[in-house]
XYZ file of C-alpha atoms in Angstrom:
518
model
C -14.119 -8.491 -22.663
C -11.233 -10.770 -22.241
C -11.409 -13.567 -19.943
C -9.431 -12.217 -17.310
C -11.085 -8.531 -17.170
C -12.749 -8.083 -14.164
C -15.777 -5.857 -14.354
C -16.049 -2.867 -10.969
C -19.475 -2.242 -10.097
C -19.611 0.566 -7.534
C -21.923 1.034 -5.552
C -21.682 3.738 -3.053
C -23.912 6.159 -4.099
C -26.343 3.291 -3.509
C -25.940 0.479 -0.850
C -22.689 3.025 0.441
C -25.499 5.715 1.495
C -27.759 3.485 3.100
C -25.205 3.699 6.169
C -27.289 5.689 8.588
C -26.158 9.108 8.743
C -24.458 8.967 5.496
C -26.828 10.339 3.175
C -25.262 13.165 0.002
C -26.650 15.864 -0.623
C -27.400 15.926 -4.549
C -23.898 17.924 -5.620
C -22.009 15.240 -3.388
C -23.553 12.603 -5.349
C -22.246 14.154 -8.310
C -19.038 14.940 -7.426
C -18.723 11.369 -5.882
C -20.041 9.978 -9.475
C -18.012 11.669 -11.773
C -15.020 10.743 -9.511
C -15.798 6.924 -10.071
C -16.373 8.137 -13.716
C -13.220 9.827 -13.957
C -11.213 6.356 -11.841
C -12.645 4.585 -14.679
C -15.352 2.637 -12.585
C -17.355 0.518 -15.368
C -20.802 0.443 -13.843
C -21.762 3.011 -10.891
C -25.214 2.159 -9.473
C -26.134 5.891 -9.248
C -29.073 5.218 -6.645
C -32.409 3.516 -5.768
C -34.557 6.275 -8.189
C -38.134 4.940 -6.987
C -37.260 5.943 -3.325
C -37.453 9.859 -3.110
C -37.476 12.617 -6.146
C -34.135 13.810 -4.806
C -32.599 10.264 -5.560
C -34.488 10.115 -8.625
C -33.299 13.608 -10.060
C -29.515 12.829 -8.730
C -29.444 8.861 -10.630
C -31.227 10.977 -13.880
C -28.820 13.623 -13.828
C -25.463 11.138 -13.194
C -26.791 9.599 -16.117
C -26.840 12.622 -18.951
C -23.038 13.715 -16.830
C -21.669 10.126 -17.348
C -18.864 10.013 -20.557
C -17.309 6.139 -19.862
C -19.376 4.120 -17.249
C -22.444 2.580 -17.216
C -25.065 4.253 -15.121
C -27.111 1.786 -13.105
C -30.978 2.023 -11.322
C -32.103 -0.149 -8.757
C -35.099 -1.835 -8.487
C -37.328 -3.890 -6.614
C -39.403 -6.823 -8.532
C -42.216 -4.368 -9.842
C -43.159 -2.885 -13.123
C -43.388 0.297 -11.300
C -39.868 0.342 -9.733
C -38.136 -0.288 -12.705
C -40.461 1.691 -15.193
C -39.001 4.533 -12.410
C -35.336 2.993 -12.857
C -35.709 3.355 -16.690
C -36.925 6.930 -16.824
C -33.627 7.748 -14.618
C -31.301 6.484 -16.117
C -32.129 6.014 -20.023
C -30.775 9.250 -20.829
C -27.208 7.610 -20.412
C -24.934 6.333 -22.500
C -24.913 3.086 -20.908
C -27.797 2.437 -19.089
C -28.635 -0.619 -16.824
C -31.251 -1.735 -15.434
C -30.966 -3.433 -11.977
C -33.856 -5.353 -9.965
C -33.874 -7.748 -7.565
C -35.574 -10.317 -5.041
C -35.314 -12.154 -1.594
C -34.895 -15.504 -2.626
C -33.930 -17.168 0.881
C -36.420 -19.011 2.758
C -36.236 -15.667 5.074
C -36.334 -13.625 2.385
C -39.376 -15.135 0.937
C -41.470 -14.391 3.856
C -41.345 -11.029 3.878
C -43.891 -10.689 0.495
C -45.445 -14.301 1.020
C -44.336 -15.402 -2.269
C -44.215 -19.445 -2.608
C -41.617 -20.785 -4.418
C -43.531 -21.208 -8.508
C -45.287 -17.369 -7.711
C -41.929 -15.808 -6.741
C -40.372 -17.794 -9.782
C -43.378 -16.140 -11.630
C -42.428 -12.629 -10.868
C -39.099 -13.249 -11.168
C -39.619 -13.990 -14.994
C -42.534 -10.851 -15.432
C -40.107 -8.207 -14.357
C -36.809 -9.452 -15.938
C -38.732 -9.339 -19.085
C -39.867 -6.377 -18.613
C -37.171 -4.499 -17.692
C -35.184 -6.312 -20.901
C -38.170 -4.759 -22.750
C -36.858 -1.546 -21.852
C -33.255 -1.523 -21.297
C -30.622 -4.041 -23.519
C -28.684 -4.230 -20.228
C -30.417 -6.026 -17.212
C -28.898 -6.911 -13.879
C -31.225 -9.469 -11.609
C -29.887 -10.246 -8.004
C -31.189 -12.906 -5.638
C -30.851 -11.470 -2.820
C -29.296 -13.704 -0.015
C -28.516 -15.884 -2.305
C -25.794 -17.600 -0.068
C -28.932 -18.719 1.914
C -30.773 -19.521 -0.591
C -31.230 -23.794 -1.265
C -29.275 -24.797 -3.807
C -32.011 -26.169 -6.044
C -33.911 -22.573 -5.806
C -31.280 -20.386 -6.749
C -30.230 -23.090 -10.253
C -34.305 -22.390 -10.549
C -33.992 -18.859 -10.496
C -31.244 -17.756 -11.869
C -32.243 -20.003 -14.997
C -35.379 -17.818 -15.122
C -33.652 -14.526 -15.110
C -31.131 -15.427 -17.570
C -33.768 -16.969 -20.113
C -36.045 -13.453 -19.322
C -33.266 -11.326 -21.196
C -30.703 -10.622 -17.655
C -27.365 -9.856 -18.845
C -25.767 -9.732 -15.251
C -26.418 -12.277 -12.501
C -25.398 -11.006 -9.360
C -24.944 -13.695 -6.469
C -25.070 -10.956 -3.478
C -24.243 -12.297 0.472
C -26.342 -9.391 1.578
C -25.732 -10.873 5.011
C -21.971 -11.115 4.823
C -22.710 -14.775 5.609
C -20.389 -17.436 3.448
C -16.779 -17.857 3.541
C -14.361 -17.843 0.095
C -14.347 -21.578 -0.517
C -18.268 -21.321 -0.521
C -18.310 -18.325 -2.644
C -15.641 -19.726 -5.242
C -17.765 -22.860 -4.918
C -20.998 -21.772 -5.745
C -20.281 -19.089 -8.743
C -18.297 -22.290 -10.409
C -21.337 -24.531 -9.567
C -23.916 -21.831 -11.114
C -21.844 -21.647 -14.574
C -20.880 -25.202 -14.710
C -24.694 -26.308 -14.336
C -26.772 -23.578 -14.868
C -28.484 -23.901 -18.571
C -26.923 -20.600 -20.279
C -24.937 -19.627 -17.832
C -21.801 -19.333 -20.193
C -23.431 -16.484 -21.808
C -24.225 -13.915 -19.189
C -21.377 -11.689 -16.690
C -21.514 -13.607 -13.367
C -21.185 -10.605 -10.314
C -20.613 -10.970 -6.750
C -21.658 -8.630 -3.944
C -20.045 -9.599 -0.360
C -20.751 -7.853 2.883
C -18.589 -7.278 5.329
C -20.465 -9.096 8.729
C -17.855 -11.635 9.114
C -14.769 -10.204 7.702
C -14.526 -11.551 4.650
C -16.039 -9.540 2.285
C -13.240 -8.964 -0.046
C -11.909 -12.213 -0.161
C -15.074 -13.727 -0.159
C -15.241 -11.342 -3.560
C -11.817 -12.797 -5.165
C -12.675 -16.182 -4.180
C -15.792 -15.423 -6.751
C -13.597 -13.940 -9.619
C -11.463 -17.537 -9.181
C -14.581 -19.129 -9.022
C -16.218 -17.391 -12.832
C -17.360 -14.500 -11.446
C -16.177 -11.411 -13.687
C -17.892 -8.227 -11.976
C -17.378 -7.355 -8.294
C -19.868 -5.243 -6.915
C -18.310 -2.650 -4.327
C -17.803 0.692 -2.594
C -15.331 3.162 -1.725
C -14.045 2.731 1.761
C -16.335 -0.184 2.341
C -18.787 1.812 3.310
C -22.636 0.524 3.369
C -24.912 -1.702 5.477
C -24.067 -2.637 9.113
C -20.354 -3.846 8.600
C -20.408 -2.205 4.921
C -18.702 -4.282 1.958
C -16.504 -5.275 0.145
C -13.918 -2.239 -0.515
C -13.575 -1.000 -4.117
C -9.738 0.298 -3.249
C -9.052 -3.667 -1.906
C -10.082 -6.088 -4.381
C -8.576 -3.450 -6.892
C -4.795 -3.318 -4.941
C -5.068 -6.917 -4.416
C -5.314 -8.247 -7.551
C -2.149 -5.375 -8.791
C -0.180 -6.699 -5.708
C -0.383 -10.499 -6.448
C -1.524 -10.473 -9.978
C 0.798 -13.513 -9.765
C -1.326 -15.154 -7.835
C -4.658 -13.634 -9.043
C -4.338 -12.885 -12.549
C -6.971 -10.545 -13.976
C -7.110 -6.993 -15.210
C -9.540 -3.631 -14.200
C -9.962 -0.882 -16.385
C -8.796 1.417 -12.322
C -6.924 4.053 -12.287
C -5.703 3.333 -8.966
C -3.462 6.629 -8.232
C -7.166 8.131 -7.956
C -8.105 5.712 -5.259
C -6.906 8.027 -1.649
C -8.623 11.499 -3.384
C -11.623 9.581 -3.988
C -11.464 8.103 -1.109
C -11.561 11.186 1.529
C -14.263 13.092 -0.268
C -16.140 9.886 0.095
C -15.103 9.779 4.009
C -16.050 13.699 4.100
C -19.266 14.348 2.794
C -20.377 10.564 4.124
C -19.206 12.082 7.417
C -17.479 8.521 8.399
C -14.207 8.478 9.204
C -11.736 5.834 7.367
C -10.406 3.727 10.489
C -6.333 4.638 11.026
C -5.342 0.924 10.080
C -7.708 0.725 7.562
C -6.378 -1.783 4.285
C -4.961 0.798 1.957
C -6.198 4.122 2.595
C -6.033 4.219 6.295
C -3.595 6.634 7.322
C -1.081 4.339 8.751
C -0.973 2.109 5.975
C 2.064 3.300 5.052
C 3.240 4.875 8.464
C 6.175 3.029 10.411
C 6.815 3.246 13.762
C 8.827 0.395 14.894
C 12.414 1.056 14.771
C 12.927 -2.285 13.135
C 10.872 -1.490 10.143
C 11.925 1.739 9.843
C 15.409 1.060 9.373
C 14.221 -1.787 6.927
C 12.234 1.035 5.071
C 15.144 3.546 5.459
C 17.362 0.260 3.519
C 15.018 -0.448 0.692
C 11.212 0.411 0.909
C 10.069 -3.258 0.168
C 11.081 -4.520 3.006
C 8.236 -3.525 4.387
C 5.584 -1.850 1.987
C 4.136 -4.397 -0.723
C 2.910 -1.252 -2.591
C 4.064 2.193 -3.652
C 2.327 4.936 -1.860
C 2.753 6.701 -5.323
C 0.033 3.687 -6.612
C -2.501 5.057 -4.267
C -2.542 8.775 -5.314
C 0.240 9.422 -2.398
C 3.536 11.524 -2.813
C 6.765 10.411 -1.021
C 7.642 13.876 -0.658
C 7.137 14.845 3.058
C 6.701 19.269 3.091
C 6.635 20.322 6.111
C 4.214 22.391 7.646
C 4.202 25.480 10.048
C 3.182 29.016 11.052
C 5.662 29.816 8.320
C 4.550 28.306 5.677
C 2.988 30.470 2.718
C 0.312 29.296 0.353
C 2.604 28.325 -2.294
C 3.825 25.376 0.115
C -0.336 24.825 1.642
C -1.382 24.510 -1.887
C 1.356 22.263 -3.080
C 0.742 19.830 -0.126
C -2.947 19.889 -0.190
C -2.083 18.502 -3.782
C -0.013 15.967 -2.903
C -3.020 14.797 -0.679
C -5.591 14.783 -3.613
C -6.934 17.956 -3.045
C -6.813 20.940 -6.317
C -8.466 24.195 -4.458
C -9.849 27.136 -6.431
C -8.017 30.577 -5.198
C -10.956 31.255 -3.163
C -11.227 28.456 -1.428
C -7.053 28.335 -0.841
C -7.309 31.882 0.633
C -10.128 31.158 3.104
C -8.396 27.941 4.437
C -4.928 30.034 4.043
C -6.666 32.229 7.287
C -7.745 28.625 9.074
C -4.181 26.881 8.516
C -2.659 30.142 9.994
C -4.728 30.178 13.004
C -4.200 26.707 13.513
C -0.012 26.478 12.435
C -0.081 29.719 15.913
C -1.685 27.311 18.401
C 0.920 23.697 16.909
C 4.591 23.230 16.620
C 3.540 21.269 13.156
C 0.780 20.940 11.338
C 0.303 17.118 9.840
C -1.641 15.491 6.574
C -4.118 14.966 8.882
C -4.489 18.555 10.494
C -4.748 19.647 7.049
C -7.310 17.042 5.805
C -9.426 17.800 8.805
C -9.040 21.574 8.166
C -10.231 20.819 4.120
C -13.088 18.385 5.989
C -14.040 21.219 7.843
C -13.898 24.539 5.385
C -16.714 25.191 4.031
C -18.745 23.968 6.966
C -18.561 27.139 9.289
C -20.842 30.041 7.949
C -22.671 27.713 5.658
C -26.712 27.347 6.366
C -29.046 28.502 8.576
C -27.417 28.106 11.360
C -23.656 29.699 12.358
C -21.712 29.642 15.618
C -19.790 33.290 16.330
C -18.996 32.844 19.820
C -18.724 30.341 22.369
C -17.307 30.735 25.846
C -18.172 27.673 28.200
C -17.153 27.298 32.565
C -15.795 23.825 33.491
C -14.329 22.222 35.640
C -14.687 19.707 39.307
C -17.989 21.890 40.480
C -21.451 21.680 38.436
C -22.757 22.681 36.814
C -21.032 23.387 33.857
C -21.949 26.193 31.867
C -21.872 27.432 27.739
C -22.372 31.513 26.747
C -23.273 31.201 22.758
C -23.498 33.314 20.184
C -25.477 32.190 17.606
C -26.630 33.990 13.802
C -30.066 32.064 13.518
C -30.630 33.206 9.349
C -30.007 36.773 9.203
C -30.031 37.449 13.180
C -27.779 37.334 15.985
C -28.290 35.552 18.701
C -27.644 35.320 22.528
C -27.931 32.392 25.302
C -26.456 31.086 28.323
C -27.232 27.389 29.436
C -26.285 24.846 31.757
C -25.503 20.825 31.777
C -23.839 18.122 33.263
C -20.615 19.144 31.663
C -19.330 21.638 29.085
C -20.490 19.798 25.933
C -23.902 19.293 27.351
C -24.457 22.628 28.488
C -22.979 23.688 24.823
C -25.860 21.980 23.319
C -28.353 22.783 25.337
C -27.271 26.278 24.555
C -27.865 25.811 21.040
C -31.229 24.404 21.644
C -32.034 27.031 23.324
C -31.757 29.803 20.788
C -32.604 27.123 18.070
C -35.449 24.920 19.492
C -35.415 21.415 17.807
C -37.296 18.081 18.021
C -33.876 16.467 17.008
C -32.228 13.178 18.952
C -28.424 12.630 19.844
C -27.576 9.213 17.688
C -23.537 9.970 17.581
C -20.803 11.593 19.316
C -18.095 10.523 18.244
C -14.567 12.603 18.743
C -11.175 11.372 17.381
C -7.957 12.773 18.162
C -6.595 13.166 14.491
C -3.123 14.068 14.738
C -0.875 13.059 17.869
C 0.370 15.005 20.928
C -0.711 17.692 23.433
C -1.893 20.144 20.769
C -3.297 17.399 18.789
C -6.433 18.573 16.699
C -9.890 16.389 17.320
C -12.521 15.950 14.500
C -16.026 15.589 16.172
C -18.835 13.623 14.793
C -22.550 14.215 15.156
C -25.160 12.585 13.841
C -29.023 13.453 14.681
C -32.206 12.113 14.274
C -35.688 13.378 13.748
C -39.216 12.241 12.152
C -36.994 9.889 10.281
C -34.763 12.241 8.606
C -31.141 11.421 9.679
C -28.218 13.377 9.556
C -24.267 14.307 10.007
C -22.464 16.765 10.812
C -18.002 17.453 11.144
C -15.599 19.782 12.577
C -12.206 20.130 13.863
C -10.862 21.926 16.150
C -8.306 22.133 18.843
C -10.862 22.827 21.280
C -12.683 19.800 21.386
C -15.695 21.605 23.024
C -15.955 23.949 19.885
C -15.425 21.380 17.538
C -18.497 19.489 18.964
C -20.397 22.983 19.122
C -19.775 23.443 14.963
C -20.447 19.692 13.959
C -23.497 19.688 15.791
C -24.628 22.919 14.138
C -23.374 21.603 10.931
C -25.412 18.412 11.691
C -28.467 20.532 12.471
C -27.877 22.738 8.650
C -28.191 19.405 6.955
C -30.857 18.593 8.727
C -32.807 21.659 7.678
C -31.881 21.123 3.652
C -33.269 17.469 4.487
C -36.316 19.046 6.189
C -36.756 20.967 3.365
C -36.004 18.409 0.310
C -38.832 16.171 1.603
C -41.089 18.606 2.086
C -41.737 19.674 5.845
C -43.181 16.344 7.612
C -42.685 14.440 4.832
C -40.377 11.594 5.775
C -37.821 10.297 3.209
C -38.133 6.723 2.368
C -35.399 3.997 3.735
C -35.235 1.219 1.444
C -32.941 -2.058 2.894
C -32.203 -4.466 -0.041
C -29.626 -6.437 -2.138
C -26.863 -5.285 -0.649
């Protein structure tokens, strides 16, 4: 690796999935891993193999299928975790074990270890991991709040025990760019053996500085950035892959670093992660938000017409968008729809396109123009209706100024169509009560979110519903010009996912949730 080469370590499938409600299915994880591998991500942290049988199976299959990327499994500082991680990644062409322990005063108090006891455990566990795998990463969780003398001590221990990568996590999003750079620089200068390994940075966004902190760490000498697609992750999220890659590309004059990332695949991957995780990308999100290349101000529009670089520091094509604008409406055919979807990053099989075309035509009959975000919402919603145990067949609601509001619902439960009428405090509540009447459940509603994905009176609404049952969290999403219809379909989609999770975890068995290095 040249001195200016920065490795990209993507942890969307591990840290990103720890966002409450962002759980992905086995097939979704494999799909995202394949896209990351194709994009050129150097290391994919595929999961936490000890967490569940499902996580172990996903990491194992990703390891077997990876063509280009190193596949990494996370493990706590004990032999059982490390052995399980190795079992999951050992079939990869390039496997890695990533083990960690919290070293700050706040985190040392959790296992109730003295500094010396923790130092001994670090030596034992890193040594054990290195005996299994030549590629070992070690992380002192909450490093940025760890006393300097102790951090330097345990980093030296991990290097001597065989760690080939030392990751310095800003687990709580506490540090600032100047501190981030200085910490890496000081470790490299003062810790024996530090010049022989790679330093990595893993930054959280609690203060909105994750990307800045990561780039500052690179300026200080780090040569691996840990990040996620769309910045998905615990609390306020992580450093976003798309932000660091494009920042280095746009500002190569002051950040002369290179990566192996194919940036033209960024937009498609961003949208797929948003779809499978249920976490919409905010419109003003850097690089991948729908407004990132949009201009409304007359001054900006005039400047763009004269020269695109007046108000755009990167080209839409650089992240996988197209400058061509195909106007979609009720007269558009399949060929135009296929071309537009391809421009948006969706390459669909014929049967998928045919199903979506029917939905597109129905939407086009209700709207003057179908915008890009309408199509993305249709793709997001495609396949959710009619799949799973529950399916909405018919819905009619009565609402207005006089309560109570009511809903008539026909729901397919398994192979049987069932009908119920229910009342509630508003049409959505009434419709949800009708679902519960036909499919009794103890799931509690954790999140109900409505967003208009396009402008105007005929705007299509995307509804996100998150439910929780016995520690299992599931998210459903649906889009429709009728907000109540979208709400019920999103609720049913969440219940379908909950049913799948219930089956995978063996009925009453709760899936383990880990809050860890990232």
